[in-house]
Coordinates of C-alpha atoms and ligand atoms in Angstrom, one line a residue:
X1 CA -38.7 0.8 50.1
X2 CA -42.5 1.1 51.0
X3 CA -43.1 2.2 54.3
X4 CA -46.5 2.5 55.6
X5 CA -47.5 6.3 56.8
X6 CA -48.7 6.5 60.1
X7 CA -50.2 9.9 58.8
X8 CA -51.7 10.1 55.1
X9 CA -54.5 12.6 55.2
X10 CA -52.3 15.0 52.9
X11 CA -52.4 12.4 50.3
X12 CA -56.0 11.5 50.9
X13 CA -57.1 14.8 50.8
X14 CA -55.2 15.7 48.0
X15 CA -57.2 12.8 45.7
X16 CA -60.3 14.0 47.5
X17 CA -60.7 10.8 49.8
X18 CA -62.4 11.0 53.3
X19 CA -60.6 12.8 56.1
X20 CA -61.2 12.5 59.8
X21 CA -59.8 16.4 59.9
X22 CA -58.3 18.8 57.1
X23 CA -54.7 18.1 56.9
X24 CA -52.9 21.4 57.3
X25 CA -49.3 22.4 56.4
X26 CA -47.6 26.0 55.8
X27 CA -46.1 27.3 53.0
X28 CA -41.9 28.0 54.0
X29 CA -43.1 25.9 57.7
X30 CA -38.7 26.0 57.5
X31 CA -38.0 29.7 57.7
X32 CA -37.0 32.9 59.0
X33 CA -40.0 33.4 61.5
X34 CA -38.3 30.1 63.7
X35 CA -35.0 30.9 65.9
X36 CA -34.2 27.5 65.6
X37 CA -34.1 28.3 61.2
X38 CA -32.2 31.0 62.1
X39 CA -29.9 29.0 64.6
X40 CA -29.0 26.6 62.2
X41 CA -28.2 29.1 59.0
X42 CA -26.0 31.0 61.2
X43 CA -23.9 27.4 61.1
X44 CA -24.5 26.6 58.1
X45 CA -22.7 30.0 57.2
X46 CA -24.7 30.9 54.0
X47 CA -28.3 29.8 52.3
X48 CA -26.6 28.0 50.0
X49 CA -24.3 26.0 52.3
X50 CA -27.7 25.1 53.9
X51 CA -29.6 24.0 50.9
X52 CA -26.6 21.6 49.4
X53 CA -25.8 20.0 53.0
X54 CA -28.7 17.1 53.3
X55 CA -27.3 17.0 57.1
X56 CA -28.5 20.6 57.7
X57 CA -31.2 21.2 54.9
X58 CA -33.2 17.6 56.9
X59 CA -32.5 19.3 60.1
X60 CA -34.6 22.4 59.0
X61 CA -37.3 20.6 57.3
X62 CA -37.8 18.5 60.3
X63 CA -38.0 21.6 62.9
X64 CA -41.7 23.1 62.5
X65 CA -43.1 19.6 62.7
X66 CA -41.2 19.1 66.3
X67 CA -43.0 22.1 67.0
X68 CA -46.5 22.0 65.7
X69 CA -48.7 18.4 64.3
X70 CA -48.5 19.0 60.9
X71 CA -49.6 16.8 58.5
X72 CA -46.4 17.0 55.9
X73 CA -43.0 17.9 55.5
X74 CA -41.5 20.3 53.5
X75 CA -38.3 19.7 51.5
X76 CA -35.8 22.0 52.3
X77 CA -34.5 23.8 49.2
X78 CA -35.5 26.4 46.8
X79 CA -37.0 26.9 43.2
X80 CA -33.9 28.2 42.1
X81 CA -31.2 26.1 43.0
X82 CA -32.2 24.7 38.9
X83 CA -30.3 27.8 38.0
X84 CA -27.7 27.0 40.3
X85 CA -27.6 23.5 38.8
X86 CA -27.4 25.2 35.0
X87 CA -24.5 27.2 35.9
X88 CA -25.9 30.7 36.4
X89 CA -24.4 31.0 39.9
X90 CA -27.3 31.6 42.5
X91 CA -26.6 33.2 46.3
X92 CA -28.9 34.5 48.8
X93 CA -27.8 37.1 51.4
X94 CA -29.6 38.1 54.1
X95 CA -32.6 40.3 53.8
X96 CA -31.4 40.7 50.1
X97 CA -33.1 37.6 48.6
X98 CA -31.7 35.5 45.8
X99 CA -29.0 36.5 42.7
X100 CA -27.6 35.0 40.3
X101 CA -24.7 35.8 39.3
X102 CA -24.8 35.6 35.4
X103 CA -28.3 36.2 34.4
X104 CA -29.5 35.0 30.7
X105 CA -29.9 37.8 28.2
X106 CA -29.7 36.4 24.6
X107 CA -30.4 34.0 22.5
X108 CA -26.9 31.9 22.8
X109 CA -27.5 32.2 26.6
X110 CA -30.5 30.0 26.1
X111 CA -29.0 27.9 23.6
X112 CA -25.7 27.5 25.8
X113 CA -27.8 26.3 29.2
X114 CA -27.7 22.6 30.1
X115 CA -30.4 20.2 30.9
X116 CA -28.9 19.2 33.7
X117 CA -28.4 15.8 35.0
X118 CA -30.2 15.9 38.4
X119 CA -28.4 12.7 39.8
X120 CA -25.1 14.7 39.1
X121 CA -25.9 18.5 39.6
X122 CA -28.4 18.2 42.0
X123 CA -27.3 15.5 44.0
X124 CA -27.7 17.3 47.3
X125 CA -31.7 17.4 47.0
X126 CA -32.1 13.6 46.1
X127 CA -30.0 13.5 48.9
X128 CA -31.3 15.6 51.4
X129 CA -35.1 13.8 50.4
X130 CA -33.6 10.4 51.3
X131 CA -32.4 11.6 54.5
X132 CA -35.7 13.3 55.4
X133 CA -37.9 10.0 54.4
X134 CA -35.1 8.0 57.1
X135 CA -35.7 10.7 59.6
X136 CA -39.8 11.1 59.2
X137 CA -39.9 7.3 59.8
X138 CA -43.5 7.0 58.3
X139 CA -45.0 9.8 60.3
X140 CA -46.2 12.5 57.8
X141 CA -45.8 12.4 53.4
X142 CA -42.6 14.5 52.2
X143 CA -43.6 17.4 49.8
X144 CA -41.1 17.6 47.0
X145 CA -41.1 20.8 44.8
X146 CA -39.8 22.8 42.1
X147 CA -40.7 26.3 40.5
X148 CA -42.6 26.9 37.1
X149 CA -40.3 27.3 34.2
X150 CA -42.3 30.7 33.9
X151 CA -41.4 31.9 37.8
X152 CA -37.8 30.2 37.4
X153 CA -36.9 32.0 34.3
X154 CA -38.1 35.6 35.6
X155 CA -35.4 35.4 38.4
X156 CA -32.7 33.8 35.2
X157 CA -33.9 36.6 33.0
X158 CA -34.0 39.4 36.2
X159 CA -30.9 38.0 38.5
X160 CA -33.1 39.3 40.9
X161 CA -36.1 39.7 42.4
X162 CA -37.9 42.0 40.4
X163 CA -40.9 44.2 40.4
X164 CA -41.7 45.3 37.3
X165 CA -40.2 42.3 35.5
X166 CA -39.0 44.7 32.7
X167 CA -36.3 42.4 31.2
X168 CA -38.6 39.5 31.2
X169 CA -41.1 41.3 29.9
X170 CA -39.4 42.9 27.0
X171 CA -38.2 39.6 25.8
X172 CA -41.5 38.1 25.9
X173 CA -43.4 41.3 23.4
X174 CA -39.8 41.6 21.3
X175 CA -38.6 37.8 20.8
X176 CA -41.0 35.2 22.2
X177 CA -38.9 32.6 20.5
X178 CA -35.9 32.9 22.8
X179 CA -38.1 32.8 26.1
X180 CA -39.8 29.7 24.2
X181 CA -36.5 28.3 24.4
X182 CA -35.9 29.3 27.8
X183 CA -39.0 27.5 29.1
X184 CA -38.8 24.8 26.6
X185 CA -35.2 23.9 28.4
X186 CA -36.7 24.7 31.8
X187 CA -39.8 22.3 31.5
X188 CA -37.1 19.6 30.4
X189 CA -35.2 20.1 32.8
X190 CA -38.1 20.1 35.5
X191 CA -39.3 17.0 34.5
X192 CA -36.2 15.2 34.8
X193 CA -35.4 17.3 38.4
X194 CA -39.1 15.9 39.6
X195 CA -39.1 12.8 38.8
X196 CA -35.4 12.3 40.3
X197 CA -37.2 13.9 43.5
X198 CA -40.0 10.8 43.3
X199 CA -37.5 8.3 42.9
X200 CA -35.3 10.1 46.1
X201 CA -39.0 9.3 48.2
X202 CA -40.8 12.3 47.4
X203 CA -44.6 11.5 48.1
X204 CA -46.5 14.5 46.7
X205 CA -44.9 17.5 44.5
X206 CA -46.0 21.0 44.4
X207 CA -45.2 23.4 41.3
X208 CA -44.5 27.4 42.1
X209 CA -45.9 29.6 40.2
X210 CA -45.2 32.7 42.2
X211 CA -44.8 35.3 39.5
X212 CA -47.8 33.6 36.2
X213 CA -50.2 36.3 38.2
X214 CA -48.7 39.2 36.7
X215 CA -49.3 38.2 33.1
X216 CA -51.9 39.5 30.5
X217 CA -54.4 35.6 30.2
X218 CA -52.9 34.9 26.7
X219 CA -49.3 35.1 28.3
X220 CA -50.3 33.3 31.1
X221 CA -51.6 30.4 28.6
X222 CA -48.9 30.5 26.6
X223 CA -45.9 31.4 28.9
X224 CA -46.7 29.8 32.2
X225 CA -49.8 27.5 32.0
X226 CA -48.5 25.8 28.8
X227 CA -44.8 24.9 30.2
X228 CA -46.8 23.5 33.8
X229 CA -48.8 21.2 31.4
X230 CA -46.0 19.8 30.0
X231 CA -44.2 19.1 33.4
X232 CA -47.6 17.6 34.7
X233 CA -47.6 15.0 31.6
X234 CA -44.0 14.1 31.8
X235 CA -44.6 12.5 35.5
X236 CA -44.3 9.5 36.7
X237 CA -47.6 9.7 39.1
X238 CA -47.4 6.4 40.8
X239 CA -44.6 5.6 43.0
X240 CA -44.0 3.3 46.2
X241 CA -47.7 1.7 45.0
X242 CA -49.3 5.0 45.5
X243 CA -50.4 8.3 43.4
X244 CA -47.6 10.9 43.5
X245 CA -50.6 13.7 43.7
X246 CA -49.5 17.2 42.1
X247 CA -50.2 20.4 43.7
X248 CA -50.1 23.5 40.7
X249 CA -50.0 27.1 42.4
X250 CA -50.0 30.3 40.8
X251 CA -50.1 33.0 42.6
X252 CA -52.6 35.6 41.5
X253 CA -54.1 32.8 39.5
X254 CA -57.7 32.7 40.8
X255 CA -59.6 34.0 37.3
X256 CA -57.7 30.8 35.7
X257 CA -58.8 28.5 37.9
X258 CA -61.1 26.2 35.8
X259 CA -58.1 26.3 33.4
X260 CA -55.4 25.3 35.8
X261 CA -58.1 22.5 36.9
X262 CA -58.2 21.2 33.0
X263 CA -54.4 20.7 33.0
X264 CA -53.9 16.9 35.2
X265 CA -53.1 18.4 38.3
X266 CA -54.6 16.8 41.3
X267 CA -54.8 20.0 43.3
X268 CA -55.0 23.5 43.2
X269 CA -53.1 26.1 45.3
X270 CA -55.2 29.2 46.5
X271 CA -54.0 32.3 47.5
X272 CA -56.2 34.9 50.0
X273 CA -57.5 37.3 47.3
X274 CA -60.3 34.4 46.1
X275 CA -62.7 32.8 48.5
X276 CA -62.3 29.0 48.3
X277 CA -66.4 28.5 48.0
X278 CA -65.7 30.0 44.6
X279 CA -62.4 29.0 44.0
X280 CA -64.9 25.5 44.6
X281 CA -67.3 26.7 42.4
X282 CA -65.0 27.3 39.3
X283 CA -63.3 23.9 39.6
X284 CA -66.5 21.9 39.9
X285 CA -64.9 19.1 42.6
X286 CA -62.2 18.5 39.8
X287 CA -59.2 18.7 42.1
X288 CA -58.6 19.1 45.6
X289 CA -58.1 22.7 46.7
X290 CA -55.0 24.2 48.9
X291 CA -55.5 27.5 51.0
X292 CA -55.8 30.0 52.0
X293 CA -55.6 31.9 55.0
X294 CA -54.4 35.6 54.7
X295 CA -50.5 35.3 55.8
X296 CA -51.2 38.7 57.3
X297 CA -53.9 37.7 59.6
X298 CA -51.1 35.6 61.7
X299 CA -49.4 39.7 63.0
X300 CA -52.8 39.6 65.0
X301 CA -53.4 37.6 68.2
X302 CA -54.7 34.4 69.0
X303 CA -57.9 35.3 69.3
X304 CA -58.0 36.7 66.0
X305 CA -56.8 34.3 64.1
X306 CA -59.4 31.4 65.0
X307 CA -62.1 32.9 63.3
X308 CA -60.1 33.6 60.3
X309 CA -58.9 29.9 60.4
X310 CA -63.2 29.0 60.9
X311 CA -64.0 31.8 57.7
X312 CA -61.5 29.5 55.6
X313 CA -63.2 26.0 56.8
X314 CA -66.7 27.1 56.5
X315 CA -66.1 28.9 53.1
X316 CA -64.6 25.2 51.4
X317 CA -67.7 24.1 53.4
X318 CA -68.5 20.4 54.0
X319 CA -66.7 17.8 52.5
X320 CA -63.2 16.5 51.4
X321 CA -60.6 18.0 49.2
X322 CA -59.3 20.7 51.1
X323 CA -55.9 21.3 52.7
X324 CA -56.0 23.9 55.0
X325 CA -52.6 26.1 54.4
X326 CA -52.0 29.6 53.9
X327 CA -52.7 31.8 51.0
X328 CA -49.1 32.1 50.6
X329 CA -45.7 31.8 52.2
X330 CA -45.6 32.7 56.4
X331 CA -44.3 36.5 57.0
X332 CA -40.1 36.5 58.2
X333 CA -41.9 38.2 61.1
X334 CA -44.5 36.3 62.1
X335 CA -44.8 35.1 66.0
X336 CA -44.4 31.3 66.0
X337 CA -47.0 30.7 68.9
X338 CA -49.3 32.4 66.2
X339 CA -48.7 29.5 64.0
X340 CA -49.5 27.0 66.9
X341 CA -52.6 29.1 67.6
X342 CA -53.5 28.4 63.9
X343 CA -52.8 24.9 63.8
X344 CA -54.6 24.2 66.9
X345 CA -57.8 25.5 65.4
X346 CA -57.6 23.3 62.3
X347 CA -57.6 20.3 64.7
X348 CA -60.4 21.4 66.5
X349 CA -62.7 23.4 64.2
X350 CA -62.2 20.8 60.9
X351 CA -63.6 17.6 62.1
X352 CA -66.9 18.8 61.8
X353 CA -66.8 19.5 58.1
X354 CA -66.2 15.8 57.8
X355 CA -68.8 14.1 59.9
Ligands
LIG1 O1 -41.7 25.9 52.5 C1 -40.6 25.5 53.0 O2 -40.4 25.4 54.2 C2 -39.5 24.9 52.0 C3 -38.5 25.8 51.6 C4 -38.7 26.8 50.5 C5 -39.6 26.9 49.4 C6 -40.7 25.9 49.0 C7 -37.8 27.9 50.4 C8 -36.7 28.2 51.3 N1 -38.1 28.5 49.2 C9 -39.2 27.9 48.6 C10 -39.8 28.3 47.3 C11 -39.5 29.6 46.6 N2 -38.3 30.3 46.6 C12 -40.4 30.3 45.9 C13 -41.8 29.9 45.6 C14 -42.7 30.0 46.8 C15 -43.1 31.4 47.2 O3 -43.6 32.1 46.4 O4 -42.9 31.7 48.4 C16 -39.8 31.5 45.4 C17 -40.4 32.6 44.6 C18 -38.5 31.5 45.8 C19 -37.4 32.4 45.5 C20 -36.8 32.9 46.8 N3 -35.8 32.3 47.4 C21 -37.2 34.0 47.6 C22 -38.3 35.0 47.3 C23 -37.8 36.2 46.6 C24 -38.9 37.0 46.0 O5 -38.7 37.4 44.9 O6 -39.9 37.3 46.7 C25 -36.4 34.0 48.7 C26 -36.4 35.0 49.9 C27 -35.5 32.9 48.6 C28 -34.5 32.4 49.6 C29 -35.2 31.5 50.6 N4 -35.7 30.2 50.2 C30 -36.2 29.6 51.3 C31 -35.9 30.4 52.5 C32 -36.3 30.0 53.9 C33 -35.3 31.6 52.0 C34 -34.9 32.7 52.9 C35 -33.4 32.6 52.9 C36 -32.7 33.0 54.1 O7 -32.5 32.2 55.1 O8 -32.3 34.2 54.2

């Protein structure tokens, strides 16, 4: 099926083609800051009843963008139903974030994982992106997604959210062969999950690596950047008669930037610690950029939070390339009308930066 967008500044600012405006979406746009999110998990029962009903999971995707012009959906999911779909048993209570239920410890836990079969195990998403791509009807790109294998395997590895990412950690300095093999498996698998989310209609992918910023540069080259480099080679990057573009984020990431740049990926995410003139700087117009308002700055009002959105426009400066977007994912307590406030600005401050 190829349906003509009514919409495509995402995709043309993510191959750093001329804009009218910056596009601008939000990292989790579906979440716990909308009543209507909130509405719907409450019938859904549980997060995970959510994320494998396509019903439900394309009813929550769809809600920010009835409230604010975006340009893109979101898929509705999360990084870590891939240990779900290998068997470790992944559940998310409220205000607990994620578990899973048997978390990988040794050696024969890496060898004994599966590569799983998306079409089978993780049917729901191809399903849920089909539904969404019915629903949107052409009017903004769908954002597919997955985690790194790095950020995927700390929760494996943890069963939790961690801070100190001790497990994780020790296996890496004691036996870097069995977290090899972890992330070996993971990238596989990845791969495989992505490009079953192209052929579902996915129209631009995004890899999270939350958690590559807490590692030493060597580990982050070898542990995380490596794995993403794999994934970004093992894409099919064309798809409906256009470029798939892929959006690499590491959190914490900004002194690896110009490295991050060398690996394929069309664009880079930003988070609000680096300035995006530099972040510009390092990358040398190599890929489009994604970023990076402070999260934070939408707890303060209105009025605040248009110059913040102008420091972020002025500092990518003139040109294409840039999706406007936060630095990371919107606060569970943020004020939606703070959101609109933020949007609106976009529209109306960006056009200048692309007369
Ligand atoms: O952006 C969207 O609207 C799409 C939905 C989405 C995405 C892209 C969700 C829904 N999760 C994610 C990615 C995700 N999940 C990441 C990478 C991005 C990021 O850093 O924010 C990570 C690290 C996770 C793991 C995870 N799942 C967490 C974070 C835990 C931690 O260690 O900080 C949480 C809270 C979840 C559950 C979850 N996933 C998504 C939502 C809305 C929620 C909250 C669940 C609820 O309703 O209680």
């Amino acid at each position: 099926m190829i349906q003509a967008l009514a919409n495509d500044r995402l995709l043309r600012a993510l191959s750093r083609e001329p804009v009218d405006r910056t596009p601008v979406w939000i990292m989790r746009q579906a979440g716990r800051y909308l009543p209507e999110y909130r509405a719907t998990r409450e019938r859904a029962g549980s997060f995970m009843a959510l994320c494998t009903s396509p019903e439900l999971a394309c009813e929550v995707t769809l809600q920010p963008l009835a409230r604010f012009p975006l340009d893109a959906a979101i898929l509705f999911s999360d990084i870590l139903v891939m240990a779900h779909a290998m068997g470790r048993g992944l559940s998310v209570e409220e205000g607990e974030g994620p578990r899973i239920a048997r978390p990988v410890a040794s050696e024969a836990d890496v060898r004994s994982l599966p590569v799983p079969d998306p079409d089978d195990k993780l049917r729901f998403v191809l399903d849920t992106i089909a539904l969404i791509r019915r629903e949107l009807h052409g009017r903004v790109p769908l954002i597919g997604f997955a985690g790194s294998p790095w950020t995927v395997a700390t929760y494996m590895v943890e069963g939790r959210s961690s801070v100190d990412f001790a497990r994780i950690r020790g296996l890496l300095q004691a036996g870097p062969r069995t977290l090899h093999a972890l992330l070996e498996k993971l990238a596989r698998a990845t791969i495989r999950y992505l490009n079953a989310q192209i052929a579902a209609g996915a129209q631009a992918l995004m890899i999270f690596d939350t958690w590559g910023g807490v590692l030493a540069t060597p580990d982050y080259l070898e542990f995380s950047l490596a794995y993403m480099e794999q994934i970004l080679a093992g894409l099919a990057r064309q798809s409906e008669g256009r470029r798939v573009p892929v959006i690499l984020f590491t959190k914490g990431g900004g002194i690896w930037l110009s490295r991050m740049a060398a690996t394929g990926a069309d664009a880079l995410g930003i988070d609000w610690t680096i300035e995006l003139s530099a972040a510009r700087n390092a990358t040398g117009d190599r890929v489009a950029l994604q970023g990076n308002l402070d999260p934070a700055l939408l707890h303060q009002p209105p009025e605040a939070i248009r110059p913040g959105v102008a420091r972020v426009l002025e500092s990518y400066g003139h040109g294409h390339g840039h999706v406007f977007n936060l630095g990371h994912g919107v606060q569970p307590h943020t004020d939606p009308e703070h959101v609109a406030a933020m949007v609106a600005a976009v529209h109306e401050l960006s056009p200048a930066f692309h007369a």
